[in-house]
Amino acid sequence: MMLRIRSRDGLERVAVESPHITIAQLKAIIQSQLKIPIHNQTLSTNQNILLAYAHGDRSKFMDMSNPNTLLSSLNLSHGSIVYLAYEGERTVAGPSIHPAGSFGRKMTMDDLIARQMRITRQENPHCELVSFDRDCANAFQHYVNETLAFAVKRGGFMYGTVSTEGKVEVDFIYEPPQQGTEDNLLFFRDQDEERLVEAIAVGLGMRKVGFIFTQTISRERKDYTLSNREVLQAAEFHSESGLKEWVTAVVKLEVNEDGGADVHFEAFQMSDVCIKLFKEGWFETDIQEDFDPKLSKMKKDVVVGVKDTRDVDNDFFLVVVKIFDHQGPLSTTFPIENRNVPVTMKALKNHLDRSKGLTFVKRISDFHLLLLLARVLDVSSDVPALAECVQTQTPVPEGYKILIESMASAA
């Protein structure tokens, strides 16, 4: 049978053959199994013995002092507790720990806390504000409003600068090849074209700073800010950028006080925890038709408030960013890439004819024009050289001027 031995070291167990052994035999077993010499042991069924520190005090507990007394006479049986006071010091062997559970080792409380993903609202963005160049913002919203009538989604990447204070300025928008529907926006990423865009941006002293997209007119009937699909797409581009000030902008129609519709811009950052969840693969990316669009579904439980859940309100992932506007260094009068009508050299000729009253560098100070030229010029030398002229507003070398005008004339 098993007896529990309670001492100053805690609760330990010893195995005995039966309740019919003597106190002397039990002490011998304790010496063997717990490594406490017999002459140092004082046993009792009274727990107060553990409070008696002086040897004289312990002598008051005499119920187990006779070495010939049988355990059974003291009503000790399997599982009973015997209290043990002893002199001296000993080393208590700790329990053997074996790898356990799905993590391959014994879990501590710190391990468990570390493995809980707690989702809270992030109060402050990493960017102080986002400011849109008026012309590029207007060119984007005008197309989705007048041509697409906000019936299908449209998107692009925003380029500009980031100040040391975290102020983001957007000076042009690149619209990749894409297909939009009422609920979905699919980019057909063209790596060769994006390489040209990046070369122009570097020459202009700019970089990719955000993602912009529109919500369709039917969105007004929905009770969410961003859908689960939009959260996933925004998180993907934010994560890809590696830029902590990265901004996600939404363009939509809102009903005004007169019952008409106004184009409205909103800006957000995806929260730090959202990007962490995306990078670590927590999001359920296979979105089914019956999923609630205002909730993002997780592959594992997360903690929201005090509740374990796999459905997270998308608003938890959004950090509002203040919006301003400015007049940037570029114009946006040249036809924009990847829209309904292909951009050709004929557009270049028309543009140059319309702008004869300006200096040549002013006439080419348009990202979308530079992108057309970049398709035929050398991306490693010609494109940066022209972009640098635009950035510094210095005269374009005569050789480039002749080349550009000849390309326009041949159209």
C-alpha positions as a Python dict, from the first residue, in 0.01 Angstrom:
ca = {
    (1, 'M'): (0, 0, 0),
    (2, 'M'): (105, 367, -26),
    (3, 'L'): (145, 613, 261),
    (4, 'R'): (180, 990, 213),
    (5, 'I'): (457, 1146, 421),
    (6, 'R'): (419, 1519, 491),
    (7, 'S'): (735, 1701, 606),
    (8, 'R'): (878, 2049, 578),
    (9, 'D'): (978, 1950, 224),
    (10, 'G'): (619, 1892, 115),
    (11, 'L'): (423, 1576, 43),
    (12, 'E'): (608, 1258, -55),
    (13, 'R'): (505, 896, -88),
    (14, 'V'): (644, 568, 36),
    (15, 'A'): (536, 216, -50),
    (16, 'V'): (480, -33, 234),
    (17, 'E'): (376, -399, 218),
    (18, 'S'): (68, -374, 446),
    (19, 'P'): (-80, -186, 744),
    (20, 'H'): (50, -464, 969),
    (21, 'I'): (408, -344, 981),
    (22, 'T'): (557, -169, 1285),
    (23, 'I'): (663, 189, 1334),
    (24, 'A'): (1028, 68, 1331),
    (25, 'Q'): (973, -97, 993),
    (26, 'L'): (810, 222, 856),
    (27, 'K'): (1110, 428, 972),
    (28, 'A'): (1342, 186, 794),
    (29, 'I'): (1135, 226, 475),
    (30, 'I'): (1149, 608, 507),
    (31, 'Q'): (1525, 587, 552),
    (32, 'S'): (1553, 372, 242),
    (33, 'Q'): (1315, 563, 16),
    (34, 'L'): (1344, 922, 142),
    (35, 'K'): (1707, 911, 264),
    (36, 'I'): (1633, 1036, 619),
    (37, 'P'): (1823, 845, 891),
    (38, 'I'): (1607, 661, 1142),
    (39, 'H'): (1755, 838, 1444),
    (40, 'N'): (1658, 1178, 1294),
    (41, 'Q'): (1292, 1087, 1239),
    (42, 'T'): (998, 1189, 1457),
    (43, 'L'): (660, 1061, 1329),
    (44, 'S'): (305, 1151, 1424),
    (45, 'T'): (-50, 1149, 1293),
    (46, 'N'): (-82, 1505, 1427),
    (47, 'Q'): (10, 1773, 1172),
    (48, 'N'): (107, 2017, 1448),
    (49, 'I'): (436, 1836, 1479),
    (50, 'L'): (553, 2029, 1175),
    (51, 'L'): (517, 2351, 1377),
    (52, 'A'): (735, 2221, 1662),
    (53, 'Y'): (1088, 2329, 1574),
    (54, 'A'): (1278, 2243, 1898),
    (55, 'H'): (1345, 1877, 1971),
    (56, 'G'): (1183, 1914, 2310),
    (57, 'D'): (862, 2032, 2146),
    (58, 'R'): (854, 1734, 1915),
    (59, 'S'): (876, 1499, 2215),
    (60, 'K'): (519, 1598, 2299),
    (61, 'F'): (397, 1399, 1998),
    (62, 'M'): (418, 1045, 2134),
    (63, 'D'): (150, 859, 1936),
    (64, 'M'): (410, 697, 1707),
    (65, 'S'): (704, 687, 1952),
    (66, 'N'): (679, 312, 2028),
    (67, 'P'): (878, 130, 1756),
    (68, 'N'): (672, -189, 1802),
    (69, 'T'): (330, -26, 1742),
    (70, 'L'): (151, -159, 1431),
    (71, 'L'): (30, 92, 1173),
    (72, 'S'): (-309, -77, 1166),
    (73, 'S'): (-361, 7, 1535),
    (74, 'L'): (-330, 374, 1447),
    (75, 'N'): (-596, 337, 1174),
    (76, 'L'): (-336, 401, 904),
    (77, 'S'): (-426, 247, 570),
    (78, 'H'): (-367, 304, 196),
    (79, 'G'): (-341, 678, 126),
    (80, 'S'): (-316, 789, 490),
    (81, 'I'): (-91, 1082, 583),
    (82, 'V'): (190, 1051, 836),
    (83, 'Y'): (365, 1370, 951),
    (84, 'L'): (744, 1365, 972),
    (85, 'A'): (979, 1605, 1154),
    (86, 'Y'): (1350, 1550, 1118),
    (87, 'E'): (1687, 1704, 1204),
    (88, 'G'): (1947, 1807, 949),
    (89, 'E'): (1935, 1884, 577),
    (90, 'R'): (1860, 1671, 273),
    (91, 'T'): (1833, 1710, -104),
    (92, 'V'): (1487, 1636, -234),
    (93, 'A'): (1482, 1484, -581),
    (94, 'G'): (1254, 1675, -814),
    (95, 'P'): (996, 1501, -1031),
    (96, 'S'): (1118, 1363, -1360),
    (97, 'I'): (993, 1576, -1650),
    (98, 'H'): (910, 1414, -1978),
    (99, 'P'): (827, 1591, -2305),
    (100, 'A'): (452, 1627, -2316),
    (101, 'G'): (186, 1780, -2531),
    (102, 'S'): (201, 1908, -2887),
    (103, 'F'): (495, 2138, -2810),
    (104, 'G'): (729, 1852, -2724),
    (105, 'R'): (806, 1959, -2367),
    (106, 'K'): (648, 2036, -2033),
    (107, 'M'): (452, 2360, -2060),
    (108, 'T'): (503, 2644, -1813),
    (109, 'M'): (260, 2929, -1755),
    (110, 'D'): (491, 3160, -1952),
    (111, 'D'): (477, 2916, -2243),
    (112, 'L'): (99, 2913, -2234),
    (113, 'I'): (73, 3293, -2219),
    (114, 'A'): (324, 3329, -2503),
    (115, 'R'): (116, 3098, -2718),
    (116, 'Q'): (-204, 3295, -2665),
    (117, 'M'): (-261, 3551, -2935),
    (118, 'R'): (-441, 3840, -2770),
    (119, 'I'): (-609, 4091, -3002),
    (120, 'T'): (-668, 4444, -2881),
    (121, 'R'): (-721, 4774, -3059),
    (122, 'Q'): (-408, 4969, -3151),
    (123, 'E'): (-466, 5331, -3062),
    (124, 'N'): (-184, 5506, -3249),
    (125, 'P'): (-58, 5459, -3605),
    (126, 'H'): (311, 5456, -3696),
    (127, 'C'): (257, 5738, -3944),
    (128, 'E'): (165, 6083, -3823),
    (129, 'L'): (-58, 6154, -4125),
    (130, 'V'): (-97, 6089, -4496),
    (131, 'S'): (-114, 6375, -4745),
    (132, 'F'): (-239, 6321, -5102),
    (133, 'D'): (-126, 6517, -5403),
    (134, 'R'): (-453, 6675, -5515),
    (135, 'D'): (-405, 6595, -5885),
    (136, 'C'): (-319, 6227, -5845),
    (137, 'A'): (-599, 6172, -5592),
    (138, 'N'): (-846, 6346, -5823),
    (139, 'A'): (-732, 6148, -6130),
    (140, 'F'): (-791, 5823, -5941),
    (141, 'Q'): (-1132, 5908, -5796),
    (142, 'H'): (-1251, 6071, -6120),
    (143, 'Y'): (-1192, 5749, -6315),
    (144, 'V'): (-1373, 5523, -6067),
    (145, 'N'): (-1655, 5773, -6033),
    (146, 'E'): (-1711, 5886, -6391),
    (147, 'T'): (-1598, 5579, -6589),
    (148, 'L'): (-1652, 5285, -6355),
    (149, 'A'): (-1938, 5450, -6161),
    (150, 'F'): (-1813, 5270, -5848),
    (151, 'A'): (-1968, 4953, -5992),
    (152, 'V'): (-1645, 4749, -5974),
    (153, 'K'): (-1339, 4777, -5754),
    (154, 'R'): (-1019, 4951, -5860),
    (155, 'G'): (-682, 4975, -5690),
    (156, 'G'): (-325, 5093, -5709),
    (157, 'F'): (1, 5141, -5525),
    (158, 'M'): (80, 5483, -5380),
    (159, 'Y'): (428, 5631, -5416),
    (160, 'G'): (583, 5927, -5241),
    (161, 'T'): (798, 6010, -4939),
    (162, 'V'): (809, 5939, -4566),
    (163, 'S'): (950, 6204, -4333),
    (164, 'T'): (1149, 6129, -4019),
    (165, 'E'): (840, 6228, -3817),
    (166, 'G'): (635, 5961, -3996),
    (167, 'K'): (448, 6193, -4232),
    (168, 'V'): (357, 6012, -4556),
    (169, 'E'): (316, 6217, -4875),
    (170, 'V'): (159, 6047, -5179),
    (171, 'D'): (269, 6204, -5509),
    (172, 'F'): (161, 5946, -5767),
    (173, 'I'): (-47, 5629, -5793),
    (174, 'Y'): (55, 5335, -6010),
    (175, 'E'): (-237, 5117, -6123),
    (176, 'P'): (-120, 4761, -6204),
    (177, 'P'): (-300, 4536, -6455),
    (178, 'Q'): (-609, 4422, -6268),
    (179, 'Q'): (-962, 4291, -6273),
    (180, 'G'): (-1225, 4427, -6039),
    (181, 'T'): (-1569, 4296, -5953),
    (182, 'E'): (-1827, 4418, -5705),
    (183, 'D'): (-1656, 4239, -5414),
    (184, 'N'): (-1310, 4138, -5535),
    (185, 'L'): (-997, 4310, -5665),
    (186, 'L'): (-737, 4096, -5840),
    (187, 'F'): (-398, 4239, -5937),
    (188, 'F'): (-207, 4076, -6223),
    (189, 'R'): (137, 4175, -6100),
    (190, 'D'): (373, 4249, -6390),
    (191, 'Q'): (726, 4227, -6248),
    (192, 'D'): (887, 4388, -6554),
    (193, 'E'): (652, 4685, -6537),
    (194, 'E'): (694, 4718, -6162),
    (195, 'R'): (1072, 4723, -6211),
    (196, 'L'): (1027, 5027, -6436),
    (197, 'V'): (799, 5191, -6178),
    (198, 'E'): (1057, 5137, -5903),
    (199, 'A'): (1335, 5282, -6122),
    (200, 'I'): (1128, 5596, -6186),
    (201, 'A'): (1041, 5626, -5816),
    (202, 'V'): (1407, 5601, -5712),
    (203, 'G'): (1502, 5869, -5966),
    (204, 'L'): (1226, 6093, -5825),
    (205, 'G'): (1348, 6036, -5469),
    (206, 'M'): (1030, 5845, -5384),
    (207, 'R'): (925, 5497, -5277),
    (208, 'K'): (616, 5279, -5250),
    (209, 'V'): (424, 5399, -4943),
    (210, 'G'): (79, 5241, -4956),
    (211, 'F'): (-215, 5064, -5117),
    (212, 'I'): (-531, 5239, -5238),
    (213, 'F'): (-856, 5078, -5350),
    (214, 'T'): (-1221, 5161, -5402),
    (215, 'Q'): (-1532, 5008, -5254),
    (216, 'T'): (-1833, 4970, -5482),
    (217, 'I'): (-2164, 5151, -5455),
    (218, 'S'): (-2327, 4836, -5312),
    (219, 'R'): (-2091, 4870, -5012),
    (220, 'E'): (-2325, 5135, -4866),
    (221, 'R'): (-2564, 4858, -4774),
    (222, 'K'): (-2301, 4679, -4563),
    (223, 'D'): (-2227, 4733, -4193),
    (224, 'Y'): (-1847, 4708, -4198),
    (225, 'T'): (-1548, 4933, -4274),
    (226, 'L'): (-1336, 4672, -4453),
    (227, 'S'): (-1444, 4322, -4555),
    (228, 'N'): (-1246, 4012, -4463),
    (229, 'R'): (-1113, 3994, -4822),
    (230, 'E'): (-1003, 4358, -4805),
    (231, 'V'): (-829, 4302, -4470),
    (232, 'L'): (-638, 4008, -4617),
    (233, 'Q'): (-532, 4201, -4927),
    (234, 'A'): (-431, 4509, -4727),
    (235, 'A'): (-234, 4295, -4480),
    (236, 'E'): (-57, 4117, -4765),
    (237, 'F'): (66, 4439, -4928),
    (238, 'H'): (153, 4597, -4590),
    (239, 'S'): (350, 4288, -4492),
    (240, 'E'): (524, 4276, -4831),
    (241, 'S'): (637, 4639, -4800),
    (242, 'G'): (829, 4608, -4475),
    (243, 'L'): (746, 4977, -4416),
    (244, 'K'): (606, 5053, -4071),
    (245, 'E'): (444, 5376, -4198),
    (246, 'W'): (264, 5192, -4482),
    (247, 'V'): (-84, 5334, -4544),
    (248, 'T'): (-401, 5170, -4676),
    (249, 'A'): (-645, 5415, -4835),
    (250, 'V'): (-1010, 5349, -4921),
    (251, 'V'): (-1216, 5552, -5169),
    (252, 'K'): (-1594, 5523, -5160),
    (253, 'L'): (-1920, 5706, -5218),
    (254, 'E'): (-2108, 5843, -4919),
    (255, 'V'): (-2455, 5991, -4913),
    (256, 'N'): (-2448, 6360, -4818),
    (257, 'E'): (-2707, 6567, -4632),
    (258, 'D'): (-2888, 6653, -4955),
    (259, 'G'): (-2929, 6289, -5054),
    (260, 'G'): (-2654, 6310, -5316),
    (261, 'A'): (-2329, 6112, -5320),
    (262, 'D'): (-1985, 6248, -5237),
    (263, 'V'): (-1653, 6075, -5299),
    (264, 'H'): (-1488, 6010, -4966),
    (265, 'F'): (-1126, 5911, -4881),
    (266, 'E'): (-1035, 5721, -4564),
    (267, 'A'): (-688, 5610, -4453),
    (268, 'F'): (-577, 5336, -4217),
    (269, 'Q'): (-281, 5135, -4108),
    (270, 'M'): (-322, 4765, -4050),
    (271, 'S'): (-237, 4707, -3683),
    (272, 'D'): (86, 4545, -3571),
    (273, 'V'): (-101, 4238, -3446),
    (274, 'C'): (-281, 4208, -3782),
    (275, 'I'): (52, 4200, -3968),
    (276, 'K'): (192, 3950, -3715),
    (277, 'L'): (-112, 3724, -3759),
    (278, 'F'): (-80, 3746, -4138),
    (279, 'K'): (292, 3669, -4142),
    (280, 'E'): (250, 3374, -3908),
    (281, 'G'): (-37, 3226, -4111),
    (282, 'W'): (-321, 3264, -3860),
    (283, 'F'): (-574, 3400, -4111),
    (284, 'E'): (-811, 3161, -4287),
    (285, 'T'): (-741, 3263, -4648),
    (286, 'D'): (-994, 3035, -4816),
    (287, 'I'): (-1296, 3261, -4769),
    (288, 'Q'): (-1625, 3081, -4825),
    (289, 'E'): (-1945, 3245, -4947),
    (290, 'D'): (-2119, 3191, -4613),
    (291, 'F'): (-1847, 3373, -4414),
    (292, 'D'): (-1960, 3700, -4255),
    (293, 'P'): (-1759, 3968, -4445),
    (294, 'K'): (-1722, 4189, -4137),
    (295, 'L'): (-1535, 3911, -3952),
    (296, 'S'): (-1191, 3768, -4022),
    (297, 'K'): (-1172, 3396, -3950),
    (298, 'M'): (-864, 3253, -3776),
    (299, 'K'): (-722, 2901, -3811),
    (300, 'K'): (-671, 2884, -3431),
    (301, 'D'): (-836, 3041, -3130),
    (302, 'V'): (-732, 3396, -3040),
    (303, 'V'): (-827, 3599, -2734),
    (304, 'V'): (-1050, 3903, -2790),
    (305, 'G'): (-1135, 4070, -2459),
    (306, 'V'): (-1193, 3770, -2232),
    (307, 'K'): (-1326, 3543, -2503),
    (308, 'D'): (-1153, 3270, -2703),
    (309, 'T'): (-1274, 3292, -3060),
    (310, 'R'): (-1181, 3231, -3423),
    (311, 'D'): (-1396, 3516, -3558),
    (312, 'V'): (-1249, 3866, -3517),
    (313, 'D'): (-1426, 4191, -3603),
    (314, 'N'): (-1223, 4353, -3882),
    (315, 'D'): (-1230, 4690, -3703),
    (316, 'F'): (-985, 4549, -3446),
    (317, 'F'): (-721, 4548, -3721),
    (318, 'L'): (-767, 4909, -3836),
    (319, 'V'): (-576, 5211, -3705),
    (320, 'V'): (-717, 5540, -3836),
    (321, 'V'): (-473, 5779, -4007),
    (322, 'K'): (-535, 6153, -4051),
    (323, 'I'): (-567, 6277, -4412),
    (324, 'F'): (-431, 6602, -4559),
    (325, 'D'): (-364, 6719, -4914),
    (326, 'H'): (-87, 6908, -5092),
    (327, 'Q'): (30, 7015, -5436),
    (328, 'G'): (311, 6779, -5529),
    (329, 'P'): (593, 6814, -5783),
    (330, 'L'): (424, 6608, -6059),
    (331, 'S'): (134, 6670, -6291),
    (332, 'T'): (-128, 6404, -6366),
    (333, 'T'): (-252, 6503, -6710),
    (334, 'F'): (-104, 6215, -6910),
    (335, 'P'): (-323, 5906, -6977),
    (336, 'I'): (-291, 5647, -6701),
    (337, 'E'): (-162, 5294, -6759),
    (338, 'N'): (-365, 4971, -6756),
    (339, 'R'): (-706, 5130, -6796),
    (340, 'N'): (-966, 5065, -7065),
    (341, 'V'): (-768, 5233, -7345),
    (342, 'P'): (-401, 5132, -7406),
    (343, 'V'): (-151, 5419, -7378),
    (344, 'T'): (52, 5467, -7700),
    (345, 'M'): (305, 5709, -7842),
    (346, 'K'): (9, 5896, -7995),
    (347, 'A'): (-77, 6002, -7640),
    (348, 'L'): (281, 6130, -7602),
    (349, 'K'): (246, 6342, -7917),
    (350, 'N'): (-85, 6488, -7803),
    (351, 'H'): (54, 6565, -7459),
    (352, 'L'): (361, 6744, -7594),
    (353, 'D'): (150, 6942, -7841),
    (354, 'R'): (-82, 7059, -7562),
    (355, 'S'): (201, 7168, -7334),
    (356, 'K'): (425, 7365, -7573),
    (357, 'G'): (410, 7672, -7353),
    (358, 'L'): (597, 7498, -7069),
    (359, 'T'): (965, 7415, -7027),
    (360, 'F'): (1050, 7068, -7152),
    (361, 'V'): (1117, 6935, -6802),
    (362, 'K'): (773, 7058, -6695),
    (363, 'R'): (617, 6886, -6997),
    (364, 'I'): (756, 6547, -6891),
    (365, 'S'): (699, 6591, -6514),
    (366, 'D'): (431, 6323, -6507),
    (367, 'F'): (488, 5973, -6371),
    (368, 'H'): (257, 5810, -6624),
    (369, 'L'): (444, 5974, -6914),
    (370, 'L'): (777, 5861, -6768),
    (371, 'L'): (641, 5506, -6744),
    (372, 'L'): (559, 5506, -7116),
    (373, 'L'): (910, 5633, -7198),
    (374, 'A'): (1065, 5374, -6965),
    (375, 'R'): (925, 5096, -7184),
    (376, 'V'): (1163, 5195, -7466),
    (377, 'L'): (1451, 5363, -7281),
    (378, 'D'): (1730, 5196, -7083),
    (379, 'V'): (1603, 5132, -6731),
    (380, 'S'): (1946, 5146, -6568),
    (381, 'S'): (2069, 5474, -6721),
    (382, 'D'): (1813, 5671, -6924),
    (383, 'V'): (1518, 5632, -6686),
    (384, 'P'): (1705, 5744, -6370),
    (385, 'A'): (1862, 6035, -6561),
    (386, 'L'): (1525, 6166, -6682),
    (387, 'A'): (1361, 6112, -6343),
    (388, 'E'): (1643, 6303, -6175),
    (389, 'C'): (1585, 6598, -6411),
    (390, 'V'): (1218, 6593, -6309),
    (391, 'Q'): (1303, 6572, -5939),
    (392, 'T'): (1546, 6863, -5951),
    (393, 'Q'): (1354, 7052, -6227),
    (394, 'T'): (1678, 7100, -6421),
    (395, 'P'): (1691, 7122, -6803),
    (396, 'V'): (1663, 6792, -6991),
    (397, 'P'): (1981, 6715, -7192),
    (398, 'E'): (1933, 6797, -7562),
    (399, 'G'): (1989, 6436, -7665),
    (400, 'Y'): (1697, 6310, -7454),
    (401, 'K'): (1477, 6596, -7574),
    (402, 'I'): (1541, 6510, -7939),
    (403, 'L'): (1484, 6138, -7872),
    (404, 'I'): (1150, 6197, -7695),
    (405, 'E'): (1025, 6435, -7961),
    (406, 'S'): (1121, 6194, -8236),
    (407, 'M'): (929, 5912, -8064),
    (408, 'A'): (624, 6140, -8048),
    (409, 'S'): (657, 6246, -8411),
    (410, 'A'): (676, 5884, -8529),
    (411, 'A'): (338, 5804, -8371),
}
